CSV table of C-alpha atoms in Angstrom, one decimal:
chain,number,residue,atom,x,y,z
A,269,MET,CA,26.8,-64.9,-26.4
A,270,ALA,CA,27.0,-62.0,-28.3
A,271,VAL,CA,24.8,-58.5,-27.3
A,272,SER,CA,23.5,-57.0,-30.7
A,273,THR,CA,25.3,-53.7,-31.1
A,274,ASP,CA,22.2,-52.0,-32.9
A,275,VAL,CA,21.3,-50.0,-30.0
A,276,ILE,CA,19.9,-46.7,-28.6
A,277,GLY,CA,22.1,-45.4,-25.1
A,278,ARG,CA,25.2,-47.4,-24.0
A,279,VAL,CA,24.8,-51.5,-22.9
A,280,ASP,CA,25.5,-53.0,-19.7
A,281,MET,CA,27.5,-56.0,-21.8
A,282,PRO,CA,27.3,-59.3,-20.2
A,283,THR,CA,29.1,-60.3,-17.6
A,284,GLN,CA,30.7,-63.6,-17.1
A,285,ARG,CA,27.4,-65.9,-15.1
A,286,ASP,CA,25.4,-64.4,-17.8
A,287,VAL,CA,27.5,-65.5,-20.2
A,288,ASP,CA,25.6,-68.8,-22.1
A,289,THR,CA,28.2,-71.7,-21.2
A,290,THR,CA,25.8,-74.8,-23.1
A,291,THR,CA,27.7,-76.2,-26.4
A,292,ASP,CA,24.9,-77.2,-27.5
A,293,ARG,CA,24.7,-73.1,-29.1
A,294,SER,CA,21.7,-73.7,-30.6
A,295,LEU,CA,19.4,-73.7,-27.3
A,296,PRO,CA,19.1,-70.1,-25.6
A,297,LEU,CA,19.2,-68.6,-23.0
A,298,PRO,CA,16.2,-68.4,-20.4
A,299,PRO,CA,15.2,-64.5,-20.4
A,300,SER,CA,15.7,-64.3,-16.9
A,301,ARG,CA,19.4,-65.5,-18.2
A,302,ASP,CA,19.3,-63.4,-21.3
A,303,PRO,CA,21.9,-60.2,-21.1
A,304,PHE,CA,20.1,-59.8,-24.2
A,305,LEU,CA,17.3,-58.8,-22.6
A,306,ARG,CA,18.9,-56.3,-20.2
A,307,ALA,CA,17.4,-52.7,-19.4
A,308,PRO,CA,20.5,-50.1,-21.2
A,309,ALA,CA,21.5,-47.3,-19.1
A,310,GLY,CA,19.5,-44.2,-19.6
A,311,PHE,CA,16.8,-46.6,-21.5
A,312,ALA,CA,14.2,-44.8,-19.2
A,313,ALA,CA,15.1,-41.3,-20.6
A,314,HIS,CA,13.3,-42.4,-24.5
A,315,SER,CA,9.7,-42.6,-25.4
A,316,PRO,CA,8.3,-45.4,-24.9
A,317,GLY,CA,8.7,-47.7,-28.2
A,318,THR,CA,12.0,-46.3,-28.8
A,319,ILE,CA,13.8,-49.1,-30.4
A,320,LEU,CA,16.4,-50.2,-28.1
A,321,ARG,CA,19.1,-53.3,-29.2
A,322,THR,CA,17.2,-55.7,-31.9
A,323,ARG,CA,18.5,-59.2,-32.9
A,324,PRO,CA,17.8,-61.8,-36.2
A,325,VAL,CA,16.1,-65.0,-34.3
A,326,GLU,CA,15.7,-67.9,-35.6
A,327,LEU,CA,11.9,-69.9,-34.8
A,328,ALA,CA,11.2,-73.3,-34.3
A,329,LEU,CA,7.5,-75.5,-34.0
A,330,PHE,CA,7.4,-76.6,-30.6
A,331,GLY,CA,12.0,-75.5,-30.0
A,332,LEU,CA,12.5,-78.7,-32.1
A,333,VAL,CA,10.6,-77.6,-36.2
A,334,PRO,CA,12.6,-75.0,-38.0
A,335,GLN,CA,10.0,-72.8,-39.1
A,336,ARG,CA,10.8,-70.8,-42.9
A,337,VAL,CA,10.1,-67.3,-41.4
A,338,SER,CA,12.2,-64.3,-41.4
A,339,ALA,CA,11.7,-63.0,-38.0
A,340,TRP,CA,14.1,-60.7,-35.7
A,341,GLN,CA,13.7,-59.9,-31.9
A,342,LEU,CA,13.7,-56.3,-30.2
A,343,LEU,CA,13.7,-54.6,-27.0
A,344,TYR,CA,12.0,-51.1,-26.4
A,345,ARG,CA,11.1,-48.2,-24.0
A,346,SER,CA,7.7,-49.3,-22.4
A,347,SER,CA,5.1,-48.9,-18.7
A,348,ASP,CA,4.3,-51.2,-16.4
A,349,LEU,CA,1.0,-51.3,-14.6
A,350,HIS,CA,1.6,-47.6,-12.5
A,351,GLY,CA,3.2,-46.5,-16.1
A,352,LYS,CA,6.4,-46.5,-15.1
A,353,PRO,CA,9.6,-47.3,-17.4
A,354,GLU,CA,10.3,-50.7,-18.0
A,355,VAL,CA,12.1,-53.0,-20.6
A,356,ALA,CA,10.2,-55.0,-22.9
A,357,VAL,CA,10.9,-56.7,-25.8
A,358,THR,CA,9.1,-58.4,-28.9
A,359,THR,CA,9.3,-61.1,-31.7
A,360,VAL,CA,8.8,-59.2,-35.1
A,361,LEU,CA,7.6,-61.5,-38.2
A,362,LEU,CA,7.6,-61.7,-42.1
A,363,PRO,CA,7.3,-64.5,-44.8
A,364,GLU,CA,10.8,-65.8,-45.7
A,365,GLY,CA,12.4,-63.7,-47.8
A,366,ALA,CA,9.6,-60.7,-48.3
A,367,ALA,CA,11.6,-57.0,-48.6
A,368,PRO,CA,10.5,-54.4,-47.2
A,369,ASP,CA,6.9,-53.3,-48.1
A,370,ASP,CA,5.8,-49.9,-46.9
A,371,GLY,CA,1.8,-52.0,-48.4
A,372,ARG,CA,2.2,-53.5,-46.0
A,373,PRO,CA,-0.2,-54.7,-42.8
A,374,LEU,CA,0.8,-55.4,-39.1
A,375,LEU,CA,-0.9,-57.8,-36.7
A,376,ALA,CA,-0.1,-57.8,-33.4
A,377,PHE,CA,-1.7,-61.2,-31.5
A,378,GLN,CA,-0.7,-61.3,-28.2
A,379,SER,CA,-0.3,-64.5,-26.8
A,380,ALA,CA,-2.2,-66.6,-24.0
A,381,VAL,CA,0.4,-67.3,-22.5
A,382,ASP,CA,-1.4,-67.2,-18.3
A,383,ALA,CA,2.7,-68.7,-16.5
A,384,VAL,CA,4.4,-66.6,-14.8
A,385,THR,CA,8.2,-68.7,-15.3
A,386,ASP,CA,10.1,-66.7,-18.8
A,387,ARG,CA,10.9,-70.0,-20.5
A,388,CYS,CA,7.2,-69.7,-21.9
A,389,ALA,CA,7.1,-65.6,-22.7
A,390,PRO,CA,7.4,-65.7,-26.3
A,391,SER,CA,10.0,-63.8,-26.8
A,392,TYR,CA,11.7,-67.4,-25.9
A,393,ALA,CA,9.5,-70.3,-26.2
A,394,LEU,CA,8.9,-69.6,-29.6
A,395,ARG,CA,12.9,-69.8,-30.6
A,396,ARG,CA,14.5,-72.7,-32.1
A,397,GLY,CA,15.7,-75.0,-28.8
A,398,ALA,CA,13.8,-73.1,-26.9
A,399,LEU,CA,12.5,-75.8,-23.6
A,400,ALA,CA,9.5,-74.8,-22.6
A,401,PRO,CA,7.0,-77.2,-21.2
A,402,GLY,CA,3.5,-76.0,-20.8
A,403,SER,CA,3.8,-72.9,-22.8
A,404,VAL,CA,0.3,-72.3,-25.0
A,405,THR,CA,1.9,-70.0,-27.4
A,406,GLN,CA,4.2,-73.2,-29.0
A,407,LEU,CA,0.4,-74.0,-29.5
A,408,GLU,CA,-0.9,-71.6,-30.7
A,409,TRP,CA,2.5,-70.6,-33.5
A,410,LEU,CA,0.4,-73.1,-35.9
A,411,LEU,CA,-2.5,-70.2,-36.1
A,412,VAL,CA,-0.3,-67.7,-36.1
A,413,ALA,CA,1.7,-69.0,-38.7
A,414,ASN,CA,-1.7,-68.6,-41.0
A,415,ALA,CA,-1.3,-64.4,-40.9
A,416,LEU,CA,2.2,-64.9,-42.5
A,417,ARG,CA,0.4,-67.0,-46.1
A,418,ARG,CA,-1.9,-63.4,-45.4
A,419,GLY,CA,1.3,-61.7,-46.1
A,420,TRP,CA,0.5,-59.9,-42.7
A,421,ALA,CA,3.9,-58.9,-40.7
A,422,VAL,CA,3.1,-59.9,-37.6
A,423,THR,CA,4.5,-58.4,-34.3
A,424,ILE,CA,3.7,-60.8,-31.0
A,425,ALA,CA,4.9,-58.8,-27.1
A,426,ASP,CA,5.8,-60.3,-24.4
A,427,HIS,CA,3.2,-58.5,-22.6
A,428,GLU,CA,2.9,-59.9,-19.6
A,429,GLY,CA,6.6,-58.2,-19.0
A,430,PRO,CA,9.9,-59.8,-17.7
A,431,HIS,CA,8.1,-61.2,-14.5
A,432,GLY,CA,5.5,-62.4,-15.8
A,433,ASN,CA,2.5,-60.5,-14.9
A,434,PHE,CA,-0.7,-62.4,-15.5
A,435,GLY,CA,-4.0,-61.0,-15.5
A,436,ALA,CA,-2.4,-57.9,-14.5
A,437,ALA,CA,-4.1,-54.7,-14.9
A,438,ARG,CA,-3.5,-52.3,-17.6
A,439,GLU,CA,0.8,-53.0,-18.9
A,440,PRO,CA,-0.2,-56.2,-21.3
A,441,GLY,CA,-1.7,-53.1,-23.5
A,442,TYR,CA,1.4,-51.0,-22.9
A,443,ARG,CA,3.9,-53.4,-23.5
A,444,ALA,CA,1.8,-54.7,-26.8
A,445,LEU,CA,1.2,-51.2,-27.8
A,446,ASP,CA,4.5,-50.5,-27.6
A,447,GLY,CA,5.6,-53.1,-29.8
A,448,ILE,CA,3.8,-52.1,-31.9
A,449,ARG,CA,5.9,-48.7,-32.1
A,450,ALA,CA,8.7,-50.4,-32.0
A,451,ALA,CA,7.8,-52.9,-35.3
A,452,LEU,CA,6.5,-49.6,-37.0
A,453,ARG,CA,10.0,-48.0,-36.7
A,454,PHE,CA,12.6,-51.0,-37.2
A,455,ALA,CA,13.6,-51.1,-41.6
A,456,PRO,CA,13.4,-54.9,-42.5
A,457,LEU,CA,10.0,-54.1,-42.0
A,458,GLY,CA,9.8,-51.2,-44.3
A,459,LEU,CA,6.2,-50.6,-42.8
A,460,ARG,CA,5.2,-46.7,-43.0
A,461,PRO,CA,3.8,-44.9,-39.7
A,462,ASP,CA,0.3,-45.0,-40.9
A,463,THR,CA,-0.1,-48.8,-41.0
A,464,LYS,CA,-3.0,-50.1,-40.4
A,465,ILE,CA,-2.9,-52.2,-38.1
A,466,ALA,CA,-5.4,-55.5,-36.7
A,467,VAL,CA,-5.1,-57.3,-32.9
A,468,TRP,CA,-6.2,-61.1,-32.4
A,469,GLY,CA,-5.6,-62.5,-29.2
A,470,TYR,CA,-7.5,-65.6,-27.4
A,471,SER,CA,-8.6,-66.1,-23.6
A,472,GLY,CA,-5.3,-64.8,-21.8
A,473,GLY,CA,-4.6,-63.2,-25.0
A,474,GLY,CA,-7.5,-61.9,-25.6
A,475,MET,CA,-7.1,-59.8,-21.9
A,476,ALA,CA,-4.1,-59.1,-23.5
A,477,SER,CA,-6.2,-57.9,-26.4
A,478,SER,CA,-9.0,-56.0,-24.8
A,479,TRP,CA,-6.0,-54.0,-22.5
A,480,LEU,CA,-5.0,-53.2,-25.9
A,481,VAL,CA,-8.1,-52.3,-27.8
A,482,GLU,CA,-8.8,-50.1,-24.6
A,483,MET,CA,-5.5,-48.7,-23.5
A,484,ALA,CA,-4.9,-47.3,-27.3
A,485,PRO,CA,-7.0,-43.7,-27.7
A,486,THR,CA,-5.1,-42.1,-24.8
A,487,TYR,CA,-1.7,-44.9,-23.9
A,488,ALA,CA,-1.1,-44.6,-28.3
A,489,PRO,CA,-3.7,-42.4,-30.1
A,490,GLU,CA,-1.3,-42.2,-33.2
A,491,LEU,CA,-1.6,-45.5,-34.9
A,492,ALA,CA,-3.9,-46.8,-37.2
A,493,ILE,CA,-5.4,-49.5,-35.2
A,494,VAL,CA,-8.2,-50.6,-37.5
A,495,GLY,CA,-10.2,-53.4,-35.7
A,496,ALA,CA,-9.9,-56.0,-33.9
A,497,VAL,CA,-11.0,-60.2,-32.5
A,498,LEU,CA,-11.4,-60.2,-28.4
A,499,GLY,CA,-12.1,-63.9,-28.2
A,500,ALA,CA,-13.3,-65.4,-24.9
A,501,PRO,CA,-11.5,-62.3,-23.2
A,502,VAL,CA,-12.2,-62.8,-19.7
A,503,GLY,CA,-14.9,-59.6,-18.8
A,504,ASP,CA,-14.6,-60.1,-14.7
A,505,PRO,CA,-11.3,-62.1,-13.0
A,506,LYS,CA,-13.1,-61.9,-9.9
A,507,HIS,CA,-15.7,-63.8,-11.2
A,508,VAL,CA,-13.3,-66.7,-13.2
A,509,PHE,CA,-10.9,-67.1,-10.2
A,510,LEU,CA,-13.7,-67.7,-8.3
A,511,SER,CA,-15.9,-70.5,-10.5
A,512,LEU,CA,-12.0,-72.2,-11.1
A,513,ASN,CA,-11.0,-73.0,-7.7
A,514,GLY,CA,-11.7,-76.0,-6.8
A,515,GLY,CA,-12.4,-77.5,-9.8
A,516,LEU,CA,-10.4,-78.8,-13.1
A,517,TRP,CA,-9.0,-76.0,-13.8
A,518,ALA,CA,-7.9,-74.9,-10.8
A,519,GLY,CA,-4.4,-74.4,-11.5
A,520,PHE,CA,-6.3,-70.6,-12.9
A,521,PRO,CA,-6.8,-69.3,-9.6
A,522,ALA,CA,-2.8,-70.8,-8.7
A,523,ILE,CA,-1.0,-68.8,-11.4
A,524,VAL,CA,-2.5,-65.4,-10.3
A,525,ILE,CA,-1.7,-66.0,-7.1
A,526,ALA,CA,1.9,-66.3,-8.0
A,527,ALA,CA,2.0,-63.8,-10.3
A,528,LEU,CA,0.4,-61.0,-9.1
A,529,HIS,CA,1.4,-61.3,-5.7
A,530,ARG,CA,4.6,-59.4,-6.4
A,531,VAL,CA,2.6,-56.5,-7.9
A,532,TYR,CA,-0.5,-56.3,-6.1
A,533,PRO,CA,-0.6,-55.2,-2.0
A,534,ALA,CA,-3.6,-56.6,-0.9
A,535,LEU,CA,-2.8,-60.0,-2.3
A,536,ALA,CA,1.2,-59.6,-1.1
A,537,GLU,CA,0.0,-59.1,2.7
A,538,VAL,CA,-2.7,-61.7,1.9
A,539,VAL,CA,0.4,-63.9,0.4
A,540,GLY,CA,1.9,-62.9,3.7
A,541,LYS,CA,0.3,-63.3,6.9
A,542,GLU,CA,-3.0,-66.1,6.2
A,543,MET,CA,-1.6,-68.2,3.8
A,544,THR,CA,0.1,-71.4,5.1
A,545,ASP,CA,3.5,-73.3,4.5
A,546,GLU,CA,1.4,-76.4,1.8
A,547,GLY,CA,-0.4,-73.3,0.0
A,548,ARG,CA,3.3,-71.3,-0.5
A,549,ARG,CA,4.0,-74.5,-2.2
A,550,VAL,CA,1.7,-74.7,-4.4
A,551,LEU,CA,2.5,-71.2,-5.7
A,552,ALA,CA,6.0,-72.4,-6.2
A,553,LEU,CA,5.3,-74.8,-8.1
A,554,ALA,CA,2.6,-72.7,-10.1
A,555,GLU,CA,4.9,-70.4,-11.1
A,556,ARG,CA,7.6,-73.0,-12.0
A,557,LEU,CA,5.4,-75.3,-14.5
A,558,GLY,CA,4.1,-73.1,-17.3
A,559,PRO,CA,0.2,-74.0,-17.0
A,560,ILE,CA,0.2,-77.1,-19.9
A,561,ALA,CA,1.5,-78.2,-17.5
A,562,VAL,CA,0.7,-77.3,-14.6
A,563,LEU,CA,-2.9,-77.5,-15.2
A,564,PRO,CA,-3.3,-81.2,-14.4
A,565,LEU,CA,-1.5,-81.1,-10.8
A,566,LEU,CA,-3.6,-78.7,-9.7
A,567,ILE,CA,-6.2,-80.4,-10.3
A,568,GLY,CA,-9.5,-79.6,-7.6
A,569,ARG,CA,-7.2,-77.9,-5.4
A,570,ASP,CA,-8.8,-75.2,-3.6
A,571,ILE,CA,-7.5,-72.0,-2.4
A,572,ASP,CA,-9.3,-71.8,1.3
A,573,ASP,CA,-7.3,-74.7,2.3
A,574,TYR,CA,-4.3,-73.0,2.0
A,575,LEU,CA,-5.8,-69.4,3.6
A,576,THR,CA,-5.9,-69.0,7.7
A,577,ARG,CA,-9.3,-67.6,7.3
A,578,PRO,CA,-12.2,-68.6,4.9
A,579,LEU,CA,-11.3,-66.2,2.0
A,580,ALA,CA,-14.7,-65.8,2.0
A,581,GLU,CA,-13.3,-63.4,5.0
A,582,VAL,CA,-10.2,-61.7,2.9
A,583,LEU,CA,-12.3,-62.0,-0.8
A,584,PRO,CA,-12.8,-58.1,0.0
A,585,ASP,CA,-8.8,-57.6,1.8
A,586,LEU,CA,-8.8,-57.8,-2.4
A,587,ASP,CA,-11.8,-56.4,-4.7
A,588,GLY,CA,-9.5,-52.9,-5.1
A,589,MET,CA,-7.7,-56.0,-6.7
A,590,PHE,CA,-10.3,-57.4,-9.2
A,591,ASP,CA,-11.9,-53.9,-10.1
A,592,ASP,CA,-8.5,-52.9,-11.3
A,593,MET,CA,-8.3,-56.0,-13.7
A,594,ARG,CA,-11.7,-55.5,-14.5
A,595,LEU,CA,-12.0,-54.8,-18.5
A,596,GLY,CA,-14.3,-52.9,-20.0
A,597,ASN,CA,-14.1,-50.0,-18.2
A,598,SER,CA,-12.1,-48.2,-20.3
A,599,THR,CA,-13.7,-47.6,-24.3
A,600,PRO,CA,-11.6,-48.9,-27.3
A,601,THR,CA,-12.1,-47.1,-31.1
A,602,CYS,CA,-12.0,-49.6,-33.2
A,603,PRO,CA,-14.7,-52.1,-34.0
A,604,LEU,CA,-14.6,-55.1,-32.1
A,605,LEU,CA,-15.4,-58.5,-32.9
A,606,VAL,CA,-15.8,-60.4,-29.0
A,607,ILE,CA,-15.8,-64.5,-29.7
A,608,GLN,CA,-17.2,-66.6,-27.1
A,609,PRO,CA,-18.7,-70.2,-26.3
A,610,VAL,CA,-21.9,-69.8,-24.4
A,611,HIS,CA,-20.7,-73.2,-22.9
A,612,ASP,CA,-17.5,-72.6,-21.8
A,613,GLN,CA,-15.9,-74.7,-19.1
A,614,CYS,CA,-12.9,-71.5,-18.4
A,615,ILE,CA,-15.0,-68.8,-18.7
A,616,ASP,CA,-17.9,-67.9,-17.7
A,617,VAL,CA,-20.2,-66.4,-20.5
A,618,ALA,CA,-21.7,-63.9,-18.2
A,619,GLY,CA,-18.1,-62.7,-17.6
A,620,VAL,CA,-17.6,-61.2,-21.4
A,621,ASP,CA,-21.5,-60.4,-21.8
A,622,GLY,CA,-21.1,-58.0,-19.5
A,623,GLN,CA,-17.9,-56.9,-21.0
A,624,VAL,CA,-19.3,-56.8,-24.4
A,625,ASP,CA,-22.5,-54.3,-22.9
A,626,ARG,CA,-19.9,-51.8,-21.1
A,627,TYR,CA,-18.1,-51.1,-24.6
A,628,ARG,CA,-21.1,-50.4,-26.0
A,629,ARG,CA,-22.5,-49.0,-22.8
A,630,ALA,CA,-19.3,-46.4,-23.7
A,631,GLY,CA,-20.1,-45.6,-27.3
A,632,ALA,CA,-17.8,-48.7,-28.5
A,633,ALA,CA,-18.6,-50.5,-32.0
A,634,VAL,CA,-18.4,-54.1,-31.2
A,635,TRP,CA,-19.8,-57.3,-32.8
A,636,TYR,CA,-20.3,-60.1,-30.1
A,637,LEU,CA,-20.7,-63.6,-31.8
A,638,ARG,CA,-21.7,-66.3,-29.5
A,639,ASP,CA,-21.0,-70.6,-29.8
A,640,ARG,CA,-23.2,-73.2,-28.5
A,641,LEU,CA,-21.0,-76.4,-29.8
A,642,SER,CA,-17.2,-75.5,-29.3
A,643,GLU,CA,-16.3,-74.9,-25.5
A,644,HIS,CA,-13.0,-73.0,-24.3
A,645,PHE,CA,-10.0,-74.9,-25.7
A,646,SER,CA,-11.2,-75.9,-28.9
A,647,LEU,CA,-13.5,-72.5,-30.1
A,648,LEU,CA,-9.8,-70.6,-30.5
A,649,PRO,CA,-8.8,-72.7,-33.9
A,650,LEU,CA,-12.6,-73.1,-35.2
A,651,SER,CA,-12.7,-69.4,-34.6
A,652,THR,CA,-9.6,-68.4,-37.0
A,653,PRO,CA,-10.8,-68.3,-40.1
A,654,ILE,CA,-13.7,-65.4,-39.5
A,655,SER,CA,-11.5,-64.1,-36.8
A,656,LEU,CA,-8.6,-63.6,-39.8
A,657,ASP,CA,-12.0,-63.1,-42.6
A,658,TRP,CA,-12.9,-60.1,-40.3
A,659,LEU,CA,-9.2,-58.7,-39.7
A,660,ALA,CA,-8.7,-58.8,-43.0
A,661,ASP,CA,-12.1,-57.1,-43.8
A,662,ARG,CA,-11.3,-54.1,-42.4
A,663,LEU,CA,-7.8,-53.7,-43.3
A,664,ALA,CA,-9.4,-53.8,-46.4
A,665,GLY,CA,-11.8,-50.6,-45.4
A,666,LYS,CA,-14.7,-53.0,-46.5
A,667,PRO,CA,-18.2,-51.0,-44.3
A,668,LEU,CA,-19.6,-52.9,-41.5
A,669,GLU,CA,-22.9,-53.4,-40.6
A,670,THR,CA,-24.7,-52.2,-37.6
A,671,PRO,CA,-22.8,-54.6,-34.6
A,672,THR,CA,-25.2,-57.2,-33.8
A,673,THR,CA,-25.1,-60.0,-31.1
A,674,LYS,CA,-25.8,-63.2,-32.8
A,675,THR,CA,-26.1,-66.8,-31.2
A,676,VAL,CA,-24.8,-69.4,-33.2
A,677,TRP,CA,-25.0,-73.3,-33.2
A,678,SER,CA,-21.0,-73.3,-34.7
A,679,VAL,CA,-18.7,-69.5,-36.1
A,680,ALA,CA,-16.9,-73.0,-38.2
A,681,MET,CA,-20.4,-73.2,-40.5
A,682,GLY,CA,-20.4,-72.2,-43.7
A,683,PRO,CA,-18.6,-72.9,-47.5
A,684,ALA,CA,-16.1,-69.5,-46.6
A,685,ARG,CA,-15.2,-71.4,-43.2
A,686,LEU,CA,-14.3,-74.5,-44.5
A,687,ARG,CA,-11.9,-73.3,-46.6
A,688,GLY,CA,-10.4,-71.5,-43.9
A,689,LEU,CA,-10.0,-74.5,-42.3
A,690,ALA,CA,-8.8,-76.3,-44.6
A,691,GLU,CA,-6.4,-73.5,-45.7
A,692,MET,CA,-5.4,-73.8,-41.3
A,693,ALA,CA,-5.4,-77.7,-41.5
A,694,SER,CA,-3.1,-76.9,-44.9
A,695,THR,CA,-0.6,-74.4,-42.4
A,696,ALA,CA,-0.3,-77.0,-39.7
A,697,LEU,CA,1.1,-79.2,-42.4
A,698,ARG,CA,3.6,-77.1,-43.5
A,699,VAL,CA,4.2,-76.1,-40.3
A,700,THR,CA,4.6,-79.6,-38.7
A,701,LEU,CA,6.7,-80.0,-41.6
A,702,GLY,CA,8.8,-76.8,-41.7
A,703,LEU,CA,7.7,-76.1,-45.4
A,704,ARG,CA,7.8,-72.6,-46.4
A,705,LEU,CA,4.4,-70.2,-46.0
A,706,VAL,CA,3.3,-69.9,-49.1
A,707,PRO,CA,0.4,-67.3,-49.6
A,708,VAL,CA,-2.4,-69.0,-50.0
A,709,SER,CA,-4.0,-68.9,-52.7
A,710,GLU,CA,-1.1,-72.0,-53.4
A,711,PRO,CA,-1.2,-75.3,-53.6
A,712,LEU,CA,0.7,-77.6,-50.7
A,713,VAL,CA,0.9,-80.8,-52.8
A,714,GLY,CA,3.5,-80.2,-55.1
A,715,GLU,CA,5.4,-79.3,-52.3
A,716,VAL,CA,5.1,-82.3,-50.3
A,717,ARG,CA,6.0,-84.5,-53.4
A,718,GLU,CA,9.8,-82.2,-54.2
A,719,LEU,CA,10.0,-82.6,-50.3
A,720,ALA,CA,10.0,-86.7,-50.5
A,721,ALA,CA,10.6,-87.2,-53.4
């Protein structure tokens, strides 16, 4: 496997065991085996966001349908939970054949990775030939492609890092912010240092986007972030953990434990001293599979059944971890649109209400939209038009009214939202057929007929 020569500092060349020996050259290596993602010697001496390596990549829907976009991956210097240097990677995108344009805005999209396995990392799951069963990122591509049709550049960082630290505090923000810095420095995108930046994410991606906007004022104050849409952003991870445990979505607490026992010493002690052998087998399953694959296998599982002491007795030992993970303890300075289902079966609306309240009490400008009819999984596609329209207005510098909280029947109601859903359906068809992602004003029918001719 060739390693990019576009490198800052010396590169340690891959050993034979790192080289892809498969006969099908379309199959990318998982991140844990990919020499491109190995930290170059001396990388820690560089400032956060410094590009260490680059490579062009080919994207494909579900790893199968090639996508007509221009895509690269950037390895860059970032920071972990404790502020220690590490490498991170982002996938940056332009519409197919688009020339560098210093007037183009940048969207930072944080995917709902929600997994420990590196096969769900966006840098792998989005590539042609990727084998990523259970990946949410592959589904989200159908929605992110709408931003490219608007002519925006896009950055999708592996915000969970190289070890899949799902739920960890702060570091998703560091990685995503440094991914933005790297994108602004990457010449093929043609972006300026003062490029206007929009932020978007839903569920686990909404949580990561929350960390991005919370960390930005102190970690990356130079970035021109003009607005962020935080969809179902978790709010209070402890409350979500306890409410999902033992129920239909009990796989999520298992994934969190599998991810964070390597990050938080208190949880590591609980797993090491209190977890039964069967519990460790459940964690191994949660580490190995993507969320869509693992959730059906863990329905109804109760962490209590895998501990030698009742969970209620163990929880006080984990209060410090959950306090660290709770969102809303730092204040974003950019305008925020928070969108949340009232009847969310995964993320209790009360937890997100609390996150919004904490932001507002600290002086943040938050527009809060609650949807009565949607549940957790339907709100992401239904809220995509209003999310992109709201971000487009922020990028255009349109004025905002006084921040409000509104509870509506559906965020998809109204002529503008219906037009947006029609455009989204057009985009999904283009993505599924591997067609060019033309600007939203161009018709689809002619190109489909041409394809069928």
